[in-house]
PDB file of C-alpha atoms in Angstrom:
ATOM      1  CA  MET A 768      68.342  -9.936-169.552  1.00 45.00           C
ATOM      2  CA  LYS A 769      69.870  -6.554-170.268  1.00 64.00           C
ATOM      3  CA  ARG A 770      72.116  -5.098-167.549  1.00 81.00           C
ATOM      4  CA  ILE A 771      74.062  -1.878-167.269  1.00 86.00           C
ATOM      5  CA  GLU A 772      77.470  -2.430-168.793  1.00 81.00           C
ATOM      6  CA  ARG A 773      79.936  -0.326-170.678  1.00 80.00           C
ATOM      7  CA  LYS A 774      79.309  -1.906-174.075  1.00 79.00           C
ATOM      8  CA  SER A 775      75.656  -0.842-173.899  1.00 87.00           C
ATOM      9  CA  ALA A 776      76.474   2.829-173.246  1.00 92.00           C
ATOM     10  CA  LEU A 777      76.877   5.621-175.790  1.00 94.00           C
ATOM     11  CA  GLY A 778      80.551   5.587-176.727  1.00 94.00           C
ATOM     12  CA  GLY A 779      81.038   3.264-173.782  1.00 93.00           C
ATOM     13  CA  ARG A 780      80.557   6.261-171.489  1.00 95.00           C
ATOM     14  CA  PHE A 781      77.009   7.647-171.294  1.00 96.00           C
ATOM     15  CA  LEU A 782      73.541   6.377-170.488  1.00 97.00           C
ATOM     16  CA  PHE A 783      70.604   8.660-169.731  1.00 97.00           C
ATOM     17  CA  ASN A 784      68.245   7.930-166.855  1.00 98.00           C
ATOM     18  CA  VAL A 785      64.743   9.125-167.719  1.00 98.00           C
ATOM     19  CA  LEU A 786      61.243   8.413-166.428  1.00 98.00           C
ATOM     20  CA  ALA A 787      58.578   6.604-168.422  1.00 97.00           C
ATOM     21  CA  LYS A 788      54.933   7.312-167.684  1.00 95.00           C
ATOM     22  CA  ASN A 789      53.725   4.013-169.128  1.00 93.00           C
ATOM     23  CA  ALA A 790      54.600   1.289-171.626  1.00 93.00           C
ATOM     24  CA  ASP A 791      53.737   3.413-174.670  1.00 95.00           C
ATOM     25  CA  ASN A 792      55.928   6.238-173.428  1.00 96.00           C
ATOM     26  CA  ALA A 793      58.721   3.755-172.726  1.00 96.00           C
ATOM     27  CA  LYS A 794      58.589   2.519-176.332  1.00 96.00           C
ATOM     28  CA  GLU A 795      58.844   6.101-177.619  1.00 96.00           C
ATOM     29  CA  ILE A 796      61.766   6.860-175.335  1.00 96.00           C
ATOM     30  CA  TRP A 797      63.628   3.664-176.162  1.00 96.00           C
ATOM     31  CA  GLU A 798      63.487   4.404-179.874  1.00 96.00           C
ATOM     32  CA  ALA A 799      64.418   8.070-179.457  1.00 97.00           C
ATOM     33  CA  ALA A 800      67.349   7.198-177.191  1.00 96.00           C
ATOM     34  CA  GLU A 801      68.736   4.651-179.656  1.00 95.00           C
ATOM     35  CA  GLY A 802      68.880   2.260-176.714  1.00 93.00           C
ATOM     36  CA  TYR A 803      71.074   4.565-174.602  1.00 96.00           C
ATOM     37  CA  ALA A 804      68.463   5.066-171.901  1.00 95.00           C
ATOM     38  CA  VAL A 805      67.815   3.647-168.465  1.00 96.00           C
ATOM     39  CA  MET A 806      64.064   4.105-168.146  1.00 96.00           C
ATOM     40  CA  GLY A 807      62.426   4.071-164.791  1.00 96.00           C
ATOM     41  CA  ILE A 808      59.823   4.969-162.223  1.00 97.00           C
ATOM     42  CA  VAL A 809      60.007   6.731-158.866  1.00 97.00           C
ATOM     43  CA  LEU A 810      58.085   5.281-155.948  1.00 97.00           C
ATOM     44  CA  LYS A 811      57.011   8.703-154.708  1.00 95.00           C
ATOM     45  CA  ASP A 812      54.678   8.893-157.719  1.00 94.00           C
ATOM     46  CA  TYR A 813      52.769   5.754-156.700  1.00 95.00           C
ATOM     47  CA  SER A 814      50.374   5.446-153.776  1.00 93.00           C
ATOM     48  CA  SER A 815      49.900   1.746-154.519  1.00 95.00           C
ATOM     49  CA  MET A 816      52.752  -0.745-154.451  1.00 96.00           C
ATOM     50  CA  GLU A 817      50.897  -2.907-156.947  1.00 96.00           C
ATOM     51  CA  ALA A 818      50.670  -0.023-159.415  1.00 96.00           C
ATOM     52  CA  ALA A 819      54.392   0.652-159.022  1.00 97.00           C
ATOM     53  CA  TYR A 820      55.181  -3.021-159.580  1.00 97.00           C
ATOM     54  CA  GLU A 821      53.044  -3.181-162.709  1.00 96.00           C
ATOM     55  CA  ALA A 822      54.589  -0.010-164.142  1.00 96.00           C
ATOM     56  CA  ALA A 823      58.111  -1.266-163.480  1.00 97.00           C
ATOM     57  CA  SER A 824      57.298  -4.643-165.010  1.00 96.00           C
ATOM     58  CA  ASP A 825      55.879  -3.048-168.160  1.00 96.00           C
ATOM     59  CA  ILE A 826      59.011  -0.970-168.697  1.00 96.00           C
ATOM     60  CA  LYS A 827      61.280  -3.941-168.075  1.00 95.00           C
ATOM     61  CA  LYS A 828      59.476  -5.925-170.773  1.00 94.00           C
ATOM     62  CA  ILE A 829      60.403  -3.242-173.294  1.00 93.00           C
ATOM     63  CA  ALA A 830      64.007  -2.498-172.359  1.00 91.00           C
ATOM     64  CA  GLY A 831      65.050  -5.633-170.483  1.00 93.00           C
ATOM     65  CA  MET A 832      65.593  -3.585-167.337  1.00 95.00           C
ATOM     66  CA  VAL A 833      64.034  -0.772-165.339  1.00 97.00           C
ATOM     67  CA  SER A 834      65.330   1.812-162.895  1.00 97.00           C
ATOM     68  CA  VAL A 835      63.486   1.784-159.560  1.00 98.00           C
ATOM     69  CA  GLY A 836      63.888   5.145-157.820  1.00 97.00           C
ATOM     70  CA  LEU A 837      62.931   7.099-154.753  1.00 97.00           C
ATOM     71  CA  GLY A 838      61.630  10.368-156.184  1.00 95.00           C
ATOM     72  CA  GLY A 839      63.580  13.542-155.505  1.00 93.00           C
ATOM     73  CA  GLY A 840      65.893  11.570-153.234  1.00 94.00           C
ATOM     74  CA  ASP A 841      63.030  11.071-150.769  1.00 96.00           C
ATOM     75  CA  PRO A 842      64.467   8.793-148.053  1.00 96.00           C
ATOM     76  CA  SER A 843      61.004   7.808-146.845  1.00 97.00           C
ATOM     77  CA  GLN A 844      60.702   5.683-149.996  1.00 97.00           C
ATOM     78  CA  TRP A 845      63.796   3.554-149.410  1.00 97.00           C
ATOM     79  CA  ARG A 846      61.988   0.435-148.186  1.00 97.00           C
ATOM     80  CA  ARG A 847      59.346   0.621-150.908  1.00 97.00           C
ATOM     81  CA  VAL A 848      62.174   0.716-153.456  1.00 98.00           C
ATOM     82  CA  VAL A 849      63.546  -2.499-152.006  1.00 98.00           C
ATOM     83  CA  GLU A 850      60.126  -4.177-152.045  1.00 97.00           C
ATOM     84  CA  VAL A 851      59.538  -3.402-155.717  1.00 98.00           C
ATOM     85  CA  ALA A 852      63.096  -4.359-156.661  1.00 98.00           C
ATOM     86  CA  LEU A 853      62.710  -7.742-154.969  1.00 98.00           C
ATOM     87  CA  ARG A 854      59.639  -8.449-157.102  1.00 97.00           C
ATOM     88  CA  VAL A 855      60.984  -7.142-160.406  1.00 96.00           C
ATOM     89  CA  ASP A 856      64.767  -7.854-160.410  1.00 97.00           C
ATOM     90  CA  PRO A 857      65.074  -4.480-162.159  1.00 97.00           C
ATOM     91  CA  GLY A 858      68.721  -4.134-163.115  1.00 96.00           C
ATOM     92  CA  HIS A 859      69.040  -0.638-161.645  1.00 97.00           C
ATOM     93  CA  VAL A 860      68.101   0.520-158.164  1.00 98.00           C
ATOM     94  CA  ASN A 861      68.389   3.984-156.595  1.00 98.00           C
ATOM     95  CA  GLN A 862      68.999   4.026-152.869  1.00 98.00           C
ATOM     96  CA  VAL A 863      70.016   6.301-149.997  1.00 98.00           C
ATOM     97  CA  PHE A 864      73.533   5.687-148.694  1.00 97.00           C
ATOM     98  CA  PRO A 865      72.532   4.085-145.355  1.00 97.00           C
ATOM     99  CA  ALA A 866      70.314   1.495-147.077  1.00 97.00           C
ATOM    100  CA  THR A 867      72.637   0.576-149.948  1.00 97.00           C
ATOM    101  CA  GLY A 868      74.226  -2.442-148.301  1.00 97.00           C
ATOM    102  CA  TYR A 869      70.848  -3.751-147.143  1.00 97.00           C
ATOM    103  CA  THR A 870      69.472  -3.449-150.668  1.00 98.00           C
ATOM    104  CA  ILE A 871      72.421  -5.196-152.295  1.00 97.00           C
ATOM    105  CA  GLY A 872      72.249  -8.019-149.769  1.00 97.00           C
ATOM    106  CA  ALA A 873      68.497  -8.463-150.158  1.00 97.00           C
ATOM    107  CA  LEU A 874      68.754  -8.713-153.949  1.00 97.00           C
ATOM    108  CA  GLN A 875      71.624 -11.174-153.808  1.00 96.00           C
ATOM    109  CA  ALA A 876      69.837 -13.294-151.205  1.00 96.00           C
ATOM    110  CA  ARG A 877      66.922 -13.547-153.634  1.00 96.00           C
ATOM    111  CA  GLY A 878      69.353 -14.731-156.310  1.00 96.00           C
ATOM    112  CA  PHE A 879      69.192 -11.503-158.298  1.00 96.00           C
ATOM    113  CA  GLU A 880      72.710 -10.836-159.538  1.00 90.00           C
ATOM    114  CA  GLY A 881      74.045  -7.969-161.641  1.00 92.00           C
ATOM    115  CA  ASN A 882      71.823  -5.174-160.350  1.00 95.00           C
ATOM    116  CA  VAL A 883      73.462  -1.754-160.136  1.00 96.00           C
ATOM    117  CA  VAL A 884      72.494  -0.254-156.787  1.00 97.00           C
ATOM    118  CA  ASN A 885      73.664   3.324-156.465  1.00 98.00           C
ATOM    119  CA  ALA A 886      74.359   5.028-153.148  1.00 98.00           C
ATOM    120  CA  LEU A 887      72.952   8.536-152.792  1.00 98.00           C
ATOM    121  CA  VAL A 888      75.339  11.116-151.348  1.00 98.00           C
ATOM    122  CA  GLY A 889      74.834  14.854-151.164  1.00 96.00           C
ATOM    123  CA  PRO A 890      77.135  17.708-152.112  1.00 95.00           C
ATOM    124  CA  SER A 891      78.568  19.411-149.032  1.00 96.00           C
ATOM    125  CA  GLY A 892      79.456  22.779-150.515  1.00 94.00           C
ATOM    126  CA  THR A 893      83.151  21.886-150.438  1.00 96.00           C
ATOM    127  CA  PRO A 894      84.781  20.106-153.378  1.00 96.00           C
ATOM    128  CA  GLY A 895      86.158  16.761-152.272  1.00 97.00           C
ATOM    129  CA  GLN A 896      83.659  16.222-149.461  1.00 98.00           C
ATOM    130  CA  VAL A 897      80.157  14.751-149.522  1.00 98.00           C
ATOM    131  CA  VAL A 898      77.220  14.222-147.175  1.00 97.00           C
ATOM    132  CA  LEU A 899      76.473  10.613-146.224  1.00 97.00           C
ATOM    133  CA  SER A 900      73.500  11.289-143.937  1.00 96.00           C
ATOM    134  CA  THR A 901      70.871  10.823-146.648  1.00 96.00           C
ATOM    135  CA  GLY A 902      68.604   8.343-144.838  1.00 95.00           C
ATOM    136  CA  PRO A 903      65.182   9.050-143.289  1.00 95.00           C
ATOM    137  CA  LEU A 904      66.610   9.509-139.785  1.00 95.00           C
ATOM    138  CA  SER A 905      70.125  10.707-140.468  1.00 96.00           C
ATOM    139  CA  GLU A 906      69.021  13.516-142.783  1.00 93.00           C
ATOM    140  CA  LYS A 907      67.144  15.048-139.824  1.00 94.00           C
ATOM    141  CA  ALA A 908      70.113  14.869-137.443  1.00 95.00           C
ATOM    142  CA  SER A 909      71.435  18.080-135.905  1.00 93.00           C
ATOM    143  CA  GLN A 910      74.621  17.794-137.958  1.00 94.00           C
ATOM    144  CA  LYS A 911      75.312  16.354-141.384  1.00 94.00           C
ATOM    145  CA  ALA A 912      77.804  13.529-141.791  1.00 96.00           C
ATOM    146  CA  VAL A 913      80.323  15.241-144.060  1.00 97.00           C
ATOM    147  CA  VAL A 914      83.287  13.098-145.069  1.00 97.00           C
ATOM    148  CA  PRO A 915      86.005  13.113-147.749  1.00 98.00           C
ATOM    149  CA  CYS A 916      84.930  11.582-151.058  1.00 98.00           C
ATOM    150  CA  ASP A 917      87.798   9.111-150.836  1.00 97.00           C
ATOM    151  CA  VAL A 918      86.451   7.682-147.585  1.00 97.00           C
ATOM    152  CA  ALA A 919      82.803   7.737-148.658  1.00 97.00           C
ATOM    153  CA  PHE A 920      83.359   6.006-151.962  1.00 98.00           C
ATOM    154  CA  ARG A 921      85.634   3.335-150.516  1.00 97.00           C
ATOM    155  CA  MET A 922      82.836   2.598-148.054  1.00 97.00           C
ATOM    156  CA  ILE A 923      80.420   2.179-150.963  1.00 97.00           C
ATOM    157  CA  LYS A 924      82.804  -0.252-152.621  1.00 96.00           C
ATOM    158  CA  GLU A 925      83.237  -2.176-149.355  1.00 95.00           C
ATOM    159  CA  ILE A 926      79.536  -2.994-149.213  1.00 94.00           C
ATOM    160  CA  GLY A 927      79.411  -4.135-152.822  1.00 93.00           C
ATOM    161  CA  GLY A 928      78.262  -0.899-154.417  1.00 94.00           C
ATOM    162  CA  THR A 929      79.309   0.086-157.921  1.00 94.00           C
ATOM    163  CA  ALA A 930      77.720   3.504-158.375  1.00 97.00           C
ATOM    164  CA  VAL A 931      77.707   6.931-156.735  1.00 98.00           C
ATOM    165  CA  LYS A 932      74.557   9.005-157.057  1.00 98.00           C
ATOM    166  CA  ALA A 933      75.214  12.692-156.417  1.00 97.00           C
ATOM    167  CA  PHE A 934      72.070  14.653-155.465  1.00 95.00           C
ATOM    168  CA  PRO A 935      71.126  17.456-155.624  1.00 93.00           C
ATOM    169  CA  ILE A 936      73.748  18.938-157.909  1.00 93.00           C
ATOM    170  CA  GLU A 937      71.487  21.882-158.856  1.00 86.00           C
ATOM    171  CA  GLY A 938      72.140  21.799-162.562  1.00 81.00           C
ATOM    172  CA  ASP A 939      75.555  23.269-163.336  1.00 82.00           C
ATOM    173  CA  LYS A 940      75.864  25.295-160.111  1.00 85.00           C
ATOM    174  CA  ARG A 941      78.204  22.753-158.519  1.00 91.00           C
ATOM    175  CA  LEU A 942      80.556  21.879-161.373  1.00 93.00           C
ATOM    176  CA  SER A 943      83.700  22.027-159.229  1.00 94.00           C
ATOM    177  CA  GLU A 944      82.129  19.707-156.664  1.00 95.00           C
ATOM    178  CA  LEU A 945      80.872  17.376-159.368  1.00 96.00           C
ATOM    179  CA  ALA A 946      84.305  17.210-161.014  1.00 96.00           C
ATOM    180  CA  ALA A 947      85.861  16.292-157.658  1.00 97.00           C
ATOM    181  CA  ILE A 948      83.201  13.631-157.095  1.00 97.00           C
ATOM    182  CA  ALA A 949      83.840  12.207-160.573  1.00 97.00           C
ATOM    183  CA  LYS A 950      87.580  11.984-159.986  1.00 97.00           C
ATOM    184  CA  ALA A 951      87.137  10.374-156.574  1.00 97.00           C
ATOM    185  CA  THR A 952      84.633   7.874-157.986  1.00 98.00           C
ATOM    186  CA  LYS A 953      87.224   6.665-160.474  1.00 97.00           C
ATOM    187  CA  GLU A 954      90.028   6.628-157.894  1.00 97.00           C
ATOM    188  CA  ALA A 955      87.913   4.485-155.555  1.00 96.00           C
ATOM    189  CA  GLY A 956      87.443   1.938-158.321  1.00 96.00           C
ATOM    190  CA  LEU A 957      83.721   2.543-158.753  1.00 97.00           C
ATOM    191  CA  PRO A 958      82.682   2.366-162.410  1.00 96.00           C
ATOM    192  CA  ILE A 959      79.543   4.539-162.405  1.00 97.00           C
ATOM    193  CA  LEU A 960      78.635   8.102-161.435  1.00 98.00           C
ATOM    194  CA  GLU A 961      75.031   9.289-161.535  1.00 98.00           C
ATOM    195  CA  PRO A 962      74.584  13.058-161.178  1.00 97.00           C
ATOM    196  CA  THR A 963      71.037  14.248-160.653  1.00 96.00           C
ATOM    197  CA  GLY A 964      69.011  17.292-159.684  1.00 95.00           C
ATOM    198  CA  GLY A 965      68.199  20.215-161.953  1.00 94.00           C
ATOM    199  CA  ILE A 966      69.707  18.750-165.112  1.00 96.00           C
ATOM    200  CA  THR A 967      68.300  20.214-168.323  1.00 97.00           C
ATOM    201  CA  LEU A 968      69.076  20.247-172.021  1.00 97.00           C
ATOM    202  CA  ALA A 969      70.691  23.635-171.435  1.00 96.00           C
ATOM    203  CA  ASN A 970      73.245  22.475-168.856  1.00 96.00           C
ATOM    204  CA  VAL A 971      73.735  18.736-169.431  1.00 97.00           C
ATOM    205  CA  GLU A 972      76.670  19.223-171.804  1.00 96.00           C
ATOM    206  CA  ARG A 973      78.667  21.141-169.186  1.00 95.00           C
ATOM    207  CA  LEU A 974      77.866  18.439-166.636  1.00 95.00           C
ATOM    208  CA  LEU A 975      78.970  15.630-168.927  1.00 96.00           C
ATOM    209  CA  ARG A 976      82.224  17.377-169.739  1.00 95.00           C
ATOM    210  CA  ALA A 977      82.894  17.981-166.036  1.00 93.00           C
ATOM    211  CA  CYS A 978      82.472  14.263-165.359  1.00 94.00           C
ATOM    212  CA  ILE A 979      84.375  12.510-168.122  1.00 91.00           C
ATOM    213  CA  GLU A 980      87.834  14.073-168.140  1.00 86.00           C
ATOM    214  CA  GLU A 981      89.012  12.385-164.945  1.00 88.00           C
ATOM    215  CA  GLY A 982      85.849  10.505-164.083  1.00 93.00           C
ATOM    216  CA  PRO A 983      84.737   6.872-164.017  1.00 95.00           C
ATOM    217  CA  GLU A 984      83.974   4.518-166.887  1.00 93.00           C
ATOM    218  CA  MET A 985      80.331   5.474-167.126  1.00 96.00           C
ATOM    219  CA  VAL A 986      78.221   8.554-166.376  1.00 97.00           C
ATOM    220  CA  ILE A 987      74.443   8.240-166.055  1.00 97.00           C
ATOM    221  CA  PRO A 988      72.843  11.675-165.663  1.00 97.00           C
ATOM    222  CA  HIS A 989      69.262  11.613-164.403  1.00 98.00           C
ATOM    223  CA  VAL A 990      67.222  13.970-166.559  1.00 97.00           C
ATOM    224  CA  HIS A 991      63.666  13.899-165.307  1.00 96.00           C
ATOM    225  CA  SER A 992      61.285  16.830-164.797  1.00 95.00           C
ATOM    226  CA  SER A 993      62.924  19.138-167.341  1.00 96.00           C
ATOM    227  CA  ILE A 994      62.021  16.844-170.251  1.00 97.00           C
ATOM    228  CA  ILE A 995      58.554  15.802-169.070  1.00 96.00           C
ATOM    229  CA  ASP A 996      55.524  17.346-170.728  1.00 94.00           C
ATOM    230  CA  LYS A 997      53.697  19.095-167.897  1.00 92.00           C
ATOM    231  CA  GLU A 998      50.257  18.484-169.394  1.00 93.00           C
ATOM    232  CA  THR A 999      50.569  14.800-170.217  1.00 94.00           C
ATOM    233  CA  GLY A1000      53.206  13.676-167.713  1.00 94.00           C
ATOM    234  CA  ARG A1001      55.042  11.875-170.517  1.00 96.00           C
ATOM    235  CA  THR A1002      58.767  12.205-171.101  1.00 97.00           C
ATOM    236  CA  ASP A1003      59.206  13.962-174.459  1.00 97.00           C
ATOM    237  CA  PRO A1004      60.958  11.568-176.875  1.00 97.00           C
ATOM    238  CA  GLY A1005      62.192  14.520-178.937  1.00 97.00           C
ATOM    239  CA  LYS A1006      64.055  15.853-175.907  1.00 98.00           C
ATOM    240  CA  VAL A1007      65.471  12.406-175.220  1.00 98.00           C
ATOM    241  CA  ALA A1008      66.816  12.351-178.775  1.00 98.00           C
ATOM    242  CA  GLU A1009      68.405  15.739-178.099  1.00 97.00           C
ATOM    243  CA  LEU A1010      70.113  14.321-174.986  1.00 97.00           C
ATOM    244  CA  VAL A1011      71.690  11.594-177.091  1.00 97.00           C
ATOM    245  CA  LYS A1012      72.764  14.163-179.666  1.00 97.00           C
ATOM    246  CA  ILE A1013      74.477  16.214-176.950  1.00 97.00           C
ATOM    247  CA  GLY A1014      76.173  13.088-175.604  1.00 97.00           C
ATOM    248  CA  LYS A1015      77.523  12.292-179.063  1.00 97.00           C
ATOM    249  CA  ARG A1016      78.833  15.840-179.402  1.00 96.00           C
ATOM    250  CA  VAL A1017      80.686  15.623-176.090  1.00 96.00           C
ATOM    251  CA  LEU A1018      82.289  12.328-177.154  1.00 95.00           C
ATOM    252  CA  GLY A1019      83.013  13.462-180.705  1.00 93.00           C
ATOM    253  CA  ILE A1020      80.734  10.821-182.196  1.00 90.00           C
ATOM    254  CA  SER A1021      78.991  11.663-185.460  1.00 74.00           C
TER     255      SER A1021
END
C-alpha cells in the first residue's frame, strides 16, 4: 500500500493534493502528476456516506491511497471523515484540530497504521500565532483560541500528529504568516505542512518558495477549485501537469 513518505514526493519535498471527480478523472490526474499527487474527495460534496465510500475506494485502487477531506474546512464534516476513513484506511486524512487525536486513535485501534492525519489550524493575522478553535463548537465561541505556533504544533506532535494544515491562507495574501508556520512546523519536529485556501497556478510558486526555505521535509499544497473545470466538475489534468512543472522549477529540477 502506498503511503505518504518523502521518497514518493517531487524532489523529496512536494506533493499536490487535488480532488478527483471519479475513477476516470483520477487516472488522468495520476498520469499528469507523474505520481506526485495525493488525490482525494471532500465529504461536503456527498450527501450519501455510501457514495463517499465508493468514490474514495475507487481512487485508492488507482493510486494506492486517497485523501479524505472535510470540504472548505467545514467542521460539521469531521465525524463523517472519520467514518469513511475507518472503512477505507485511506493513507491521508484531513481533520479539524480538536478531532485530530480522536481520529488518529480510532484508525490505530482499527489496526490502520501509517495514515497521515493533519490538524487544521487557522491563520490569526499575526505571524507566529495560529487559531486552534477550528471544531464545530469551538469555531463559534465568543473568542478564538489563538496560541503561539510553537505551542500549537508541539500539541499536535503530542497526540501523534505529523502534519499541520493551514487554512484559509487566502492564496498569497498571508505569505509572512505562512513562512512563520512553515518554520515552526519544522522546529516542532513535524514533517509535513499542508497550506490550503485560494491556491492557484498564479500564486502557488510564491507559496512553495515561502514554505521550503526554513520549512519542514514535505509541503503538500491543496489546489482544488482553481483547477477544476466548472462545467464538468473534473480536475483538469493539464493544470495538474502545470503544478508539477512549477514544483520542479522551484526545486531546480529539469
